[in-house]
Coordinates of C-alpha atoms in Angstrom, one line a residue:
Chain A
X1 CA 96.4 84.7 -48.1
X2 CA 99.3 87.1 -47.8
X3 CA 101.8 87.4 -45.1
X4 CA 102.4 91.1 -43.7
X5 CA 106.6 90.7 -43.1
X6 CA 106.2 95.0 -42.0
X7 CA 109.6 97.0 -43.0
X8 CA 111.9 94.6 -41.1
X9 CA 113.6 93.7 -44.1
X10 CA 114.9 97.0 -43.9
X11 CA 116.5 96.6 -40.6
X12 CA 117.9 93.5 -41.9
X13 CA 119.6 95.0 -45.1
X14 CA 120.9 98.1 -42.5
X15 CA 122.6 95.8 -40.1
X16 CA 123.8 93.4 -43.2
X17 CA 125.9 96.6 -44.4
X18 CA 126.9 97.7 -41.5
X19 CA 128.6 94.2 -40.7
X20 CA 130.3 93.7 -44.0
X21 CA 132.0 97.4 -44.0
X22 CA 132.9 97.3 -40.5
X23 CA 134.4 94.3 -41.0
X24 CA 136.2 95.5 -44.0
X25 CA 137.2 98.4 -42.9
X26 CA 138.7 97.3 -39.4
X27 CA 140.1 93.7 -40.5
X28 CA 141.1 94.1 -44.2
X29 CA 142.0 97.4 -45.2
X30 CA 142.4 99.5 -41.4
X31 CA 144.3 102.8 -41.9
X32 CA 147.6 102.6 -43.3
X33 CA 150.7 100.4 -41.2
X34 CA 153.3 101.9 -43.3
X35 CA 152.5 105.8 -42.7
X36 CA 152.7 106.6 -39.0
X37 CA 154.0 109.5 -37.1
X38 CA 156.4 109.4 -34.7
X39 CA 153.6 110.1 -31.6
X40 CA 152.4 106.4 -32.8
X41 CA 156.3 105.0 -32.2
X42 CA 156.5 102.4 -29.6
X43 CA 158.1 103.6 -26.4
X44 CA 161.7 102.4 -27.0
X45 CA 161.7 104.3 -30.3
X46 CA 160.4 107.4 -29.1
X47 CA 163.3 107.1 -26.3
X48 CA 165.6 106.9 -29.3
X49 CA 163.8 109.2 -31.7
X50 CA 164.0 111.7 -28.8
X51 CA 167.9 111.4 -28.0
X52 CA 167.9 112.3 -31.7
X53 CA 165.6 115.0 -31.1
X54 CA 168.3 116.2 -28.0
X55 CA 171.6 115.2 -30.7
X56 CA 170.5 117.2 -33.1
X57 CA 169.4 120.1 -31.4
X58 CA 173.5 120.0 -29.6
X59 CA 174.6 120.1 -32.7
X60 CA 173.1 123.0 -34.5
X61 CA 171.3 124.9 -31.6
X62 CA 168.3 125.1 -33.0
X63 CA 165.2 125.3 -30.3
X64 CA 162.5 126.0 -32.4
X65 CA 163.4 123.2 -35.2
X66 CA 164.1 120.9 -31.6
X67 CA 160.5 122.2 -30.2
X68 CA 158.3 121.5 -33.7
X69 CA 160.3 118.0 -33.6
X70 CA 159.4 116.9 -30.0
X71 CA 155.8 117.9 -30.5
X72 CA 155.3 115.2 -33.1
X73 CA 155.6 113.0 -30.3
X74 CA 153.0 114.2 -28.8
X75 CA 154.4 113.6 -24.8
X76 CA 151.9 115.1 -21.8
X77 CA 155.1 116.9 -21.4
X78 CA 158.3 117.2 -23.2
X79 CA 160.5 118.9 -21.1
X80 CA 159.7 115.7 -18.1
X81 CA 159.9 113.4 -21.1
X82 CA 163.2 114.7 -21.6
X83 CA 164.6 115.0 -18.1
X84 CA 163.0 111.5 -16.9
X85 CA 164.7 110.0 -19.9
X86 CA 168.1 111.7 -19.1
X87 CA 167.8 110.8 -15.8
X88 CA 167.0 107.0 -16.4
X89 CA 170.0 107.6 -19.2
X90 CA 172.3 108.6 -16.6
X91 CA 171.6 106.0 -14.1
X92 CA 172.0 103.2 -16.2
X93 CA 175.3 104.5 -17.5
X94 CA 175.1 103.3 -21.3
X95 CA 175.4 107.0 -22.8
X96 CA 176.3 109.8 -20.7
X97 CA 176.6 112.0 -24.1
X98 CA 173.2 111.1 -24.6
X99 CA 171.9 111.9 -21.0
X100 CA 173.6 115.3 -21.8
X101 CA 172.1 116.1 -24.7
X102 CA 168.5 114.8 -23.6
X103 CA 169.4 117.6 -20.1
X104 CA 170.4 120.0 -22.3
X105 CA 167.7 120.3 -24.6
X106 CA 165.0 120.0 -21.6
X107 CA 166.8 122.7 -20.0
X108 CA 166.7 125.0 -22.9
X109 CA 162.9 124.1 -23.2
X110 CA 162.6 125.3 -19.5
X111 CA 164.6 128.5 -20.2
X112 CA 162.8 129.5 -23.0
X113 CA 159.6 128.9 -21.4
X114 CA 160.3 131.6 -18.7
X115 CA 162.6 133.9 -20.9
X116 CA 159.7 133.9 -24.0
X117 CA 157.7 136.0 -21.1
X118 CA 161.0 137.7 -19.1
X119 CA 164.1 138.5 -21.7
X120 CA 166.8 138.5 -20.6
X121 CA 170.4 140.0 -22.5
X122 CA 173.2 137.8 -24.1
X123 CA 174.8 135.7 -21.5
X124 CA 178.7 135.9 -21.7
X125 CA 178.8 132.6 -21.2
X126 CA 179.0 131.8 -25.3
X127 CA 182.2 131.3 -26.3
X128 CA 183.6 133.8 -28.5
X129 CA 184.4 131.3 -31.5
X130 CA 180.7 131.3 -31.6
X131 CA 178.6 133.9 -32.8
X132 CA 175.6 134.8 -31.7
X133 CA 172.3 133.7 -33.1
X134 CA 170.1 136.4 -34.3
X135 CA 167.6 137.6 -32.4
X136 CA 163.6 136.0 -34.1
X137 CA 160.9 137.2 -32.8
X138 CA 157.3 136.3 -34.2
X139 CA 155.6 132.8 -35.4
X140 CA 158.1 131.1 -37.5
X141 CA 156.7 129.0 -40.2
X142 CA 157.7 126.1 -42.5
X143 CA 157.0 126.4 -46.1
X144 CA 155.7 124.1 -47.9
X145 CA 156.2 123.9 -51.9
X146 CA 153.0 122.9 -53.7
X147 CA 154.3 119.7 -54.5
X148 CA 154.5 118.5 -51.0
X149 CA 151.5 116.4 -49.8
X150 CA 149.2 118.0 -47.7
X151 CA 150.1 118.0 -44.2
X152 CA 153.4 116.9 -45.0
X153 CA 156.0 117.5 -42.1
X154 CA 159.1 119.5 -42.9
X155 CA 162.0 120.6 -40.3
X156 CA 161.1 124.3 -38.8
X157 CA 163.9 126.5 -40.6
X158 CA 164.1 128.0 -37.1
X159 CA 167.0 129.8 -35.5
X160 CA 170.1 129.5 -38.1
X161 CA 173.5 127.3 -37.3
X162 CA 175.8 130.3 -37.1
X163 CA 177.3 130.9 -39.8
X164 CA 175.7 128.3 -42.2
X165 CA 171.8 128.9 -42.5
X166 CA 170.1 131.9 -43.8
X167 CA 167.6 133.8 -41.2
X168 CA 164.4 132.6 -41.1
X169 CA 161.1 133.8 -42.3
X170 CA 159.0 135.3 -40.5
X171 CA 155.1 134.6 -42.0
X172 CA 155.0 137.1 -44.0
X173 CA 152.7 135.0 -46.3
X174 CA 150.2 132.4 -44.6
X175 CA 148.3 132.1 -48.0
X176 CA 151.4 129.8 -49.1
X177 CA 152.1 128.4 -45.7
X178 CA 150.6 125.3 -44.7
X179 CA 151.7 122.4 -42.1
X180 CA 153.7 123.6 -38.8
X181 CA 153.5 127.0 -37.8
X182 CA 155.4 127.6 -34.2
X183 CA 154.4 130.2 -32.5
X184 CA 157.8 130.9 -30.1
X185 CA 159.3 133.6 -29.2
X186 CA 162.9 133.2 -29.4
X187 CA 165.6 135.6 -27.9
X188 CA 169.9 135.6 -28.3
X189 CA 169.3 135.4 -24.3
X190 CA 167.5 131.8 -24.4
X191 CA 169.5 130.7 -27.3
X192 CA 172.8 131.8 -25.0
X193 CA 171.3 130.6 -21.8
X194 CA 170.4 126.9 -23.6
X195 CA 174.6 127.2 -24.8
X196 CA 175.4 127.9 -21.3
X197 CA 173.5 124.9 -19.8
X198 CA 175.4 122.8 -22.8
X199 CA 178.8 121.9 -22.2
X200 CA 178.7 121.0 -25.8
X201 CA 177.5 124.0 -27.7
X202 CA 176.7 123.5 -31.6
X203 CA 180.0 123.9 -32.6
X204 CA 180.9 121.9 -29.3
X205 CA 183.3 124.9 -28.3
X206 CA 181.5 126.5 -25.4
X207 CA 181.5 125.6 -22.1
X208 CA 178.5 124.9 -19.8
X209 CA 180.7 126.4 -16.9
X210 CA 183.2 129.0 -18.3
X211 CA 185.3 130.7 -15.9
X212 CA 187.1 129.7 -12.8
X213 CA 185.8 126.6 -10.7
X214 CA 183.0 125.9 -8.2
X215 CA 183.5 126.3 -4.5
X216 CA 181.8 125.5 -1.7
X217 CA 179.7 129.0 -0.3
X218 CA 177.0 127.6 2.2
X219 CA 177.1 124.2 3.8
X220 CA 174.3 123.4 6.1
X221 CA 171.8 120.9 7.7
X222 CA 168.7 121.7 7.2
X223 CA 165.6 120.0 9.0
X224 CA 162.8 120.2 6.3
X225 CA 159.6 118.8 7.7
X226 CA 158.5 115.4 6.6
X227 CA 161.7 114.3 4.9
X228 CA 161.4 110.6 3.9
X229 CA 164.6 110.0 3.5
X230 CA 168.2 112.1 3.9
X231 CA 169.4 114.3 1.0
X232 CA 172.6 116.1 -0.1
X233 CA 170.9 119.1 -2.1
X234 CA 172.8 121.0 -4.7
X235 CA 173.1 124.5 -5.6
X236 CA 175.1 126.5 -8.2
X237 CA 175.7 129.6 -8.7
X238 CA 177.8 131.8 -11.0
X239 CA 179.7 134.6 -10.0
X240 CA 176.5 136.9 -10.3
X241 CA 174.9 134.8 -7.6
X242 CA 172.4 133.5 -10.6
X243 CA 171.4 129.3 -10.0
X244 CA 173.1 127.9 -13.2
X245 CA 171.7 124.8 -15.2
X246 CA 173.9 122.0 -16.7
X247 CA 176.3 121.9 -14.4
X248 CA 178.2 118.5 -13.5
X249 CA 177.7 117.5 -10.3
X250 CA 180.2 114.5 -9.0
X251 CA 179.2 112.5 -5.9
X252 CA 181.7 110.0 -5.1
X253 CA 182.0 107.5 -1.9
X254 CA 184.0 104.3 -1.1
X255 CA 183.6 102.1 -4.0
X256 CA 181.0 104.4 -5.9
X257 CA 180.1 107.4 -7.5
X258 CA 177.4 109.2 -9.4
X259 CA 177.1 112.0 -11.3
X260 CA 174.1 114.6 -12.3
X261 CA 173.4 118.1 -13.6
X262 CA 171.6 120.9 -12.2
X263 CA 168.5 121.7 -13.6
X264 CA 166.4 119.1 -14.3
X265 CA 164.0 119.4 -11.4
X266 CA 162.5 122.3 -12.5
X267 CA 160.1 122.6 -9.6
X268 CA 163.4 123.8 -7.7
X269 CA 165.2 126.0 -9.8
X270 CA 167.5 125.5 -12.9
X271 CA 170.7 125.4 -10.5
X272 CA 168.8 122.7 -8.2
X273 CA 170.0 119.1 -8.2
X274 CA 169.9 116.4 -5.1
X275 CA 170.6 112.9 -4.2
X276 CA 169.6 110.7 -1.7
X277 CA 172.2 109.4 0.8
X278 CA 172.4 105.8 2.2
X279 CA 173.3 105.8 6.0
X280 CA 176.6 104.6 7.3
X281 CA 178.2 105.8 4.2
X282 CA 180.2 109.0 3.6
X283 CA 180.1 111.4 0.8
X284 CA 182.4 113.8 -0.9
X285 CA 180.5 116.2 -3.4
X286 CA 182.1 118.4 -6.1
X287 CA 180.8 120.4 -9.4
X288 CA 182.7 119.3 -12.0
X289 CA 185.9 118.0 -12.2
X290 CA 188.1 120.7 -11.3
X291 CA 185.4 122.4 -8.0
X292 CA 186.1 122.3 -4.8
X293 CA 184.9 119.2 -3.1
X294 CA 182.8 118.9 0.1
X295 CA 183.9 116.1 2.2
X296 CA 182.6 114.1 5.0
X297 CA 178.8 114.2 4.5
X298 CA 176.6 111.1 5.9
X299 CA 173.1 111.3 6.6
X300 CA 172.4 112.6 9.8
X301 CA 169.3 112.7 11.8
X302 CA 167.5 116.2 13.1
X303 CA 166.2 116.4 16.8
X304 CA 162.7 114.5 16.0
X305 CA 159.7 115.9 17.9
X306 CA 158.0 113.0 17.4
X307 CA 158.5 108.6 17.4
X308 CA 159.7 108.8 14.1
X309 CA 163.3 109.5 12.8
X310 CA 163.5 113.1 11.4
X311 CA 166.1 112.8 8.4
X312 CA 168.5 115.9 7.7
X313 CA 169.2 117.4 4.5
X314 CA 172.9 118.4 3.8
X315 CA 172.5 122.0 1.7
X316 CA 175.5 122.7 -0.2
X317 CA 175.6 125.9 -2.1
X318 CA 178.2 126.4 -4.6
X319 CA 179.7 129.6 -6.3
X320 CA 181.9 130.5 -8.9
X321 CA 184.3 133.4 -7.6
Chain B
X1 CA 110.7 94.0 -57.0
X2 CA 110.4 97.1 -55.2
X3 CA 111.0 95.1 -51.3
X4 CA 114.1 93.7 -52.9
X5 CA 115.3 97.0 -54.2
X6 CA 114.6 98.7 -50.8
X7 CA 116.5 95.9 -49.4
X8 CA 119.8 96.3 -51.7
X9 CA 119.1 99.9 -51.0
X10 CA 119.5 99.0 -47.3
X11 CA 122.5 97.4 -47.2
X12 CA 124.1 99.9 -49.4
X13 CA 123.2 102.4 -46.4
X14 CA 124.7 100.3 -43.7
X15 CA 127.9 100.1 -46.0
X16 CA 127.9 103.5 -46.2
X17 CA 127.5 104.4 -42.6
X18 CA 129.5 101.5 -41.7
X19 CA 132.4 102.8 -43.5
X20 CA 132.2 106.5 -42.4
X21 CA 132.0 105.1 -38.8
X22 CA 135.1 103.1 -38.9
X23 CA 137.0 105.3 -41.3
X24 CA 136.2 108.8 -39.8
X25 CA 134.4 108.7 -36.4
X26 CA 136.8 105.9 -34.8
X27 CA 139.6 104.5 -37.1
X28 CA 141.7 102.0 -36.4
X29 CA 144.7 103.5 -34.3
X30 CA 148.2 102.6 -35.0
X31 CA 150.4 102.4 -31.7
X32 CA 153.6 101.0 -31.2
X33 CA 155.3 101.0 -34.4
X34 CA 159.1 101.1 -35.3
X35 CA 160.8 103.9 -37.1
X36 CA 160.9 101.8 -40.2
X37 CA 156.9 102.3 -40.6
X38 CA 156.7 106.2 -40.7
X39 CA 155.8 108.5 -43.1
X40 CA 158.6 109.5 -45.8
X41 CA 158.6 113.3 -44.6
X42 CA 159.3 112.4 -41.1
X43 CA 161.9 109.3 -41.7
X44 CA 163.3 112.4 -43.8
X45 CA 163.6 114.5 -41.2
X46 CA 164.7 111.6 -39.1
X47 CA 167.3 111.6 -41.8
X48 CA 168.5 115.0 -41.2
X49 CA 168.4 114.9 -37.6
X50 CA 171.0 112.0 -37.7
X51 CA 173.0 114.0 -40.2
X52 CA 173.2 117.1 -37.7
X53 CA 174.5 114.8 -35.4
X54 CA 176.6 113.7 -37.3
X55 CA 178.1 116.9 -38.1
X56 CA 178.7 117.0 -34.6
X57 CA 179.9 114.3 -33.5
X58 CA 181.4 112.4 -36.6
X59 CA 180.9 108.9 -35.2
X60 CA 180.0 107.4 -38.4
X61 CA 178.8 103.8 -36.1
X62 CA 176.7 105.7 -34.5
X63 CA 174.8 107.2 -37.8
X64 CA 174.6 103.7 -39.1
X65 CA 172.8 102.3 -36.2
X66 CA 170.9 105.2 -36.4
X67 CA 169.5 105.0 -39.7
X68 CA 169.2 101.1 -39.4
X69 CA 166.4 101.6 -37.4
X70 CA 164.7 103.5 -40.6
X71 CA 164.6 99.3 -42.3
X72 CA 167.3 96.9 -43.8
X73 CA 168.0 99.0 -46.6
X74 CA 171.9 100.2 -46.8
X75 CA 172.3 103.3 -45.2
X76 CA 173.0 105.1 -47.8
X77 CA 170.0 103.9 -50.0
X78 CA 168.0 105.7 -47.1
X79 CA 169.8 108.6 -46.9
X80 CA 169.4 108.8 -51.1
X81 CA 165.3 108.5 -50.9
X82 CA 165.6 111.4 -48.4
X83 CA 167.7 113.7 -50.3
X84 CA 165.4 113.4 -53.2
X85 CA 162.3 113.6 -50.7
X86 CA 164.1 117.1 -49.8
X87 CA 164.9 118.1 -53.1
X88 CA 161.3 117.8 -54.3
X89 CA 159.8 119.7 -50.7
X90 CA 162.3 122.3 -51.2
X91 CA 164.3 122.1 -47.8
X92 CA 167.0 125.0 -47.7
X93 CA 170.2 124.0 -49.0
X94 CA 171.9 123.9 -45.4
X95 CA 169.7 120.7 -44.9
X96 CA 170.5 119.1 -47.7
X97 CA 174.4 119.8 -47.8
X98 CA 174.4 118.5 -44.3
X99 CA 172.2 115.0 -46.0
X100 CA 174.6 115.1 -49.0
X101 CA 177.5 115.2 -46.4
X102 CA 176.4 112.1 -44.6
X103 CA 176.0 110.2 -48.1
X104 CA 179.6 110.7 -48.6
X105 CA 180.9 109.7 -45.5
X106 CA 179.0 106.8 -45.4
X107 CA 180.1 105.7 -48.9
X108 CA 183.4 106.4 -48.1
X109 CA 183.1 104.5 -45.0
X110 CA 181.9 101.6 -47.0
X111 CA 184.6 102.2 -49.4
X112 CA 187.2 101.9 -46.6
X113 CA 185.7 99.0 -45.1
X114 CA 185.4 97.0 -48.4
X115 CA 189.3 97.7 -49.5
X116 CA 191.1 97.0 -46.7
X117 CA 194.9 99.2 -46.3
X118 CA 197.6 96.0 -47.1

């Protein structure tokens, strides 16, 4: 008599196969450890691979070699990776170079967000020992040799360091381009406006500020509805009456200070910056080191309409003459 | 004969589809690594962007720690393999001056270091 076993054998030999490659292919030879991309970096080394990012992009002023860098990480957002991790730099003090060139660079992202759609002309505000940029407008790409492994990253030869780098193409070619291609439009305005908001330019000669100092234009309390807690709020403004990023605020009380630039809530404006006030305590408030300060500010409560406490918001607005 | 073929020929199929599956449809994902693990293009241009700062800021301390991340070779071991890296992908010449800038430095930092002034 013979025994009818049917095709399970089959089965058997399908799942046998599917065991042993699955577990060599996830246990004993998984994709390559030693060949990641920066997106795969642990969090403290993206913090640090970014404030490269933000270093290098102060010292040569290139946005669309900064941009094409920062996308490798592959953040939800770069521009609130980069202002979340200047703030957090700032308030723990280690490196306030490094919280400047983290605002910086998120500030130029901003700007050239808004100027790609709106140019704008060349901002005085570059110093004159520092040319500038030419204007590039089109998709920039990075060419990549034959040699060069497939998908292989190479910097953006994006807007040139004045003076040292040769002007870069501009696709002519895709046939024998491969690998990043950045589509930005990039303008001397957004280059100049990203120099203004600096304080260090490339050449660390211009100055986020130039001209004479800050004083005080507008000094109010303001009863916003449904304010949890009291605020002084910031404003700058240059001589032009435009809100300017970058610029130093100094908040100092008895036994403390804190500083902060304008600019990095973007929500509000690129001259926008604010800070929340203890009570019983009283501020002074100045932009930079040489503006006129505003004195005597404490929190102070509104006429409530309700049970509740109705926190006031000093608004300080701030002009260059 | 033929049921044991059929059954080599089985498994063969489940190794096949196994490894497709766990090579292509859903590989392993590498998450957080260290600098020292990535790919030699981008610890290249890690490389560079520490040069450019460098440029800047000519803290020479601050490179170092920098490119420590990159592993425990010297410093300028690291910056070597990415000058050659470049040389072979045909970076522009800015790049590599500013790479070949940093080598020097560091070697005459070492240099310094090693013969003390009497």
């Amino acid at each position: 008599m013979r025994e009818n076993r049917g095709p399970w054998y089959l089965l058997t030999g399908l799942v046998l196969g599917l065991a042993i490659s699955l577990v060599y292919a996830w246990v004993f030879r998984p994709a390559d450890n030693a060949n990641t991309s920066p997106a795969a970096l642990e969090p403290g080394s993206k913090d640090r691979y970014r404030a490269l990012i933000a270093s290098a992009y102060q010292a040569d002023g290139d946005l669309v070699r900064a941009k094409a860098r920062l996308e490798l990480l592959k953040d939800p957002d770069p521009y609130q990776a980069l202002a979340g991790q200047a703030q957090r730099a700032l308030a723990d003090g280690s490196s306030t170079a490094e919280a400047r060139a983290l605002g910086l660079l998120s500030l130029a992202l901003g700007q050239a967000r808004s100027l790609s759609a709106t140019p704008l002309a060349p901002s005085p505000a570059i110093s004159p020992t520092l040319p500038p940029p030419a204007p590039v407008t089109g998709t920039l790409t990075a060419t990549l040799p034959s040699q060069a492994p497939p998908g292989a990253f190479l910097p953006a030869p994006g807007t040139p360091t004045p003076g040292t780098q040769p002007a870069p193409e501009i696709s002519p070619t895709p046939a024998e381009r491969i690998g990043l291609a950045v589509s930005l439009t990039v303008t001397p305005a957004s280059v100049a406006l990203a120099l203004k908001a600096t304080g260090s330019s490339p050449a660390g000669k211009a100055s986020p500020t130039p001209g004479a100092p800050f004083v005080l234009s507008k000094r109010e309390l303001a009863c916003p509805q449904n304010l949890s807690e009291p605020l002084i709020q910031v404003q700058a403004y240059d001589a032009a009456g435009k809100p300017v990023p970058g610029v130093e605020v100094i908040i100092t009380w008895a036994g403390g200070a804190e500083r902060f630039f304008t600019g990095l809530k973007s929500d509000q404006g690129p001259g926008y910056g604010d800070f929340t006030m203890a009570s019983g305590i009283t501020y002074t408030v100045q932009l930079g080191e040489s503006g006129q300060p505003a004195g005597d500010l404490a929190a102070a409560e509104c006429a409530a309409s309700g049970p509740q406490r109705q926190w006031g918001s000093w608004v300080l607005s701030f002009k260059q003459p | 004969m033929t049921r044991w073929f059929l059954f080599i020929l089985a498994i063969l199929a489940g190794i096949a589809a196994g490894l497709f599956y766990a090579w292509k449809v859903n590989p392993v994902k590498i998450v957080d690594t260290t600098p020292e693990t990535l790919r030699i293009d981008y610890k290249t241009d890690y490389v560079l962007m520490v040069a450019e700062s460098y440029r800047s800021d000519r803290d020479l301390g601050l490179a170092q720690e920098r490119l420590a991340l990159l592993g425990s070779l010297p410093p300028g071991d690291i910056v070597q393999q990415a000058i050659q890296f470049a040389e072979r992908n045909g970076y522009i010449a800015a790049d590599l001056a500013q790479m070949q800038a940093l080598t020097q430095a560091l070697q005459t930092g070492s240099a310094a270091v090693e013969t003390p002034t009497p």
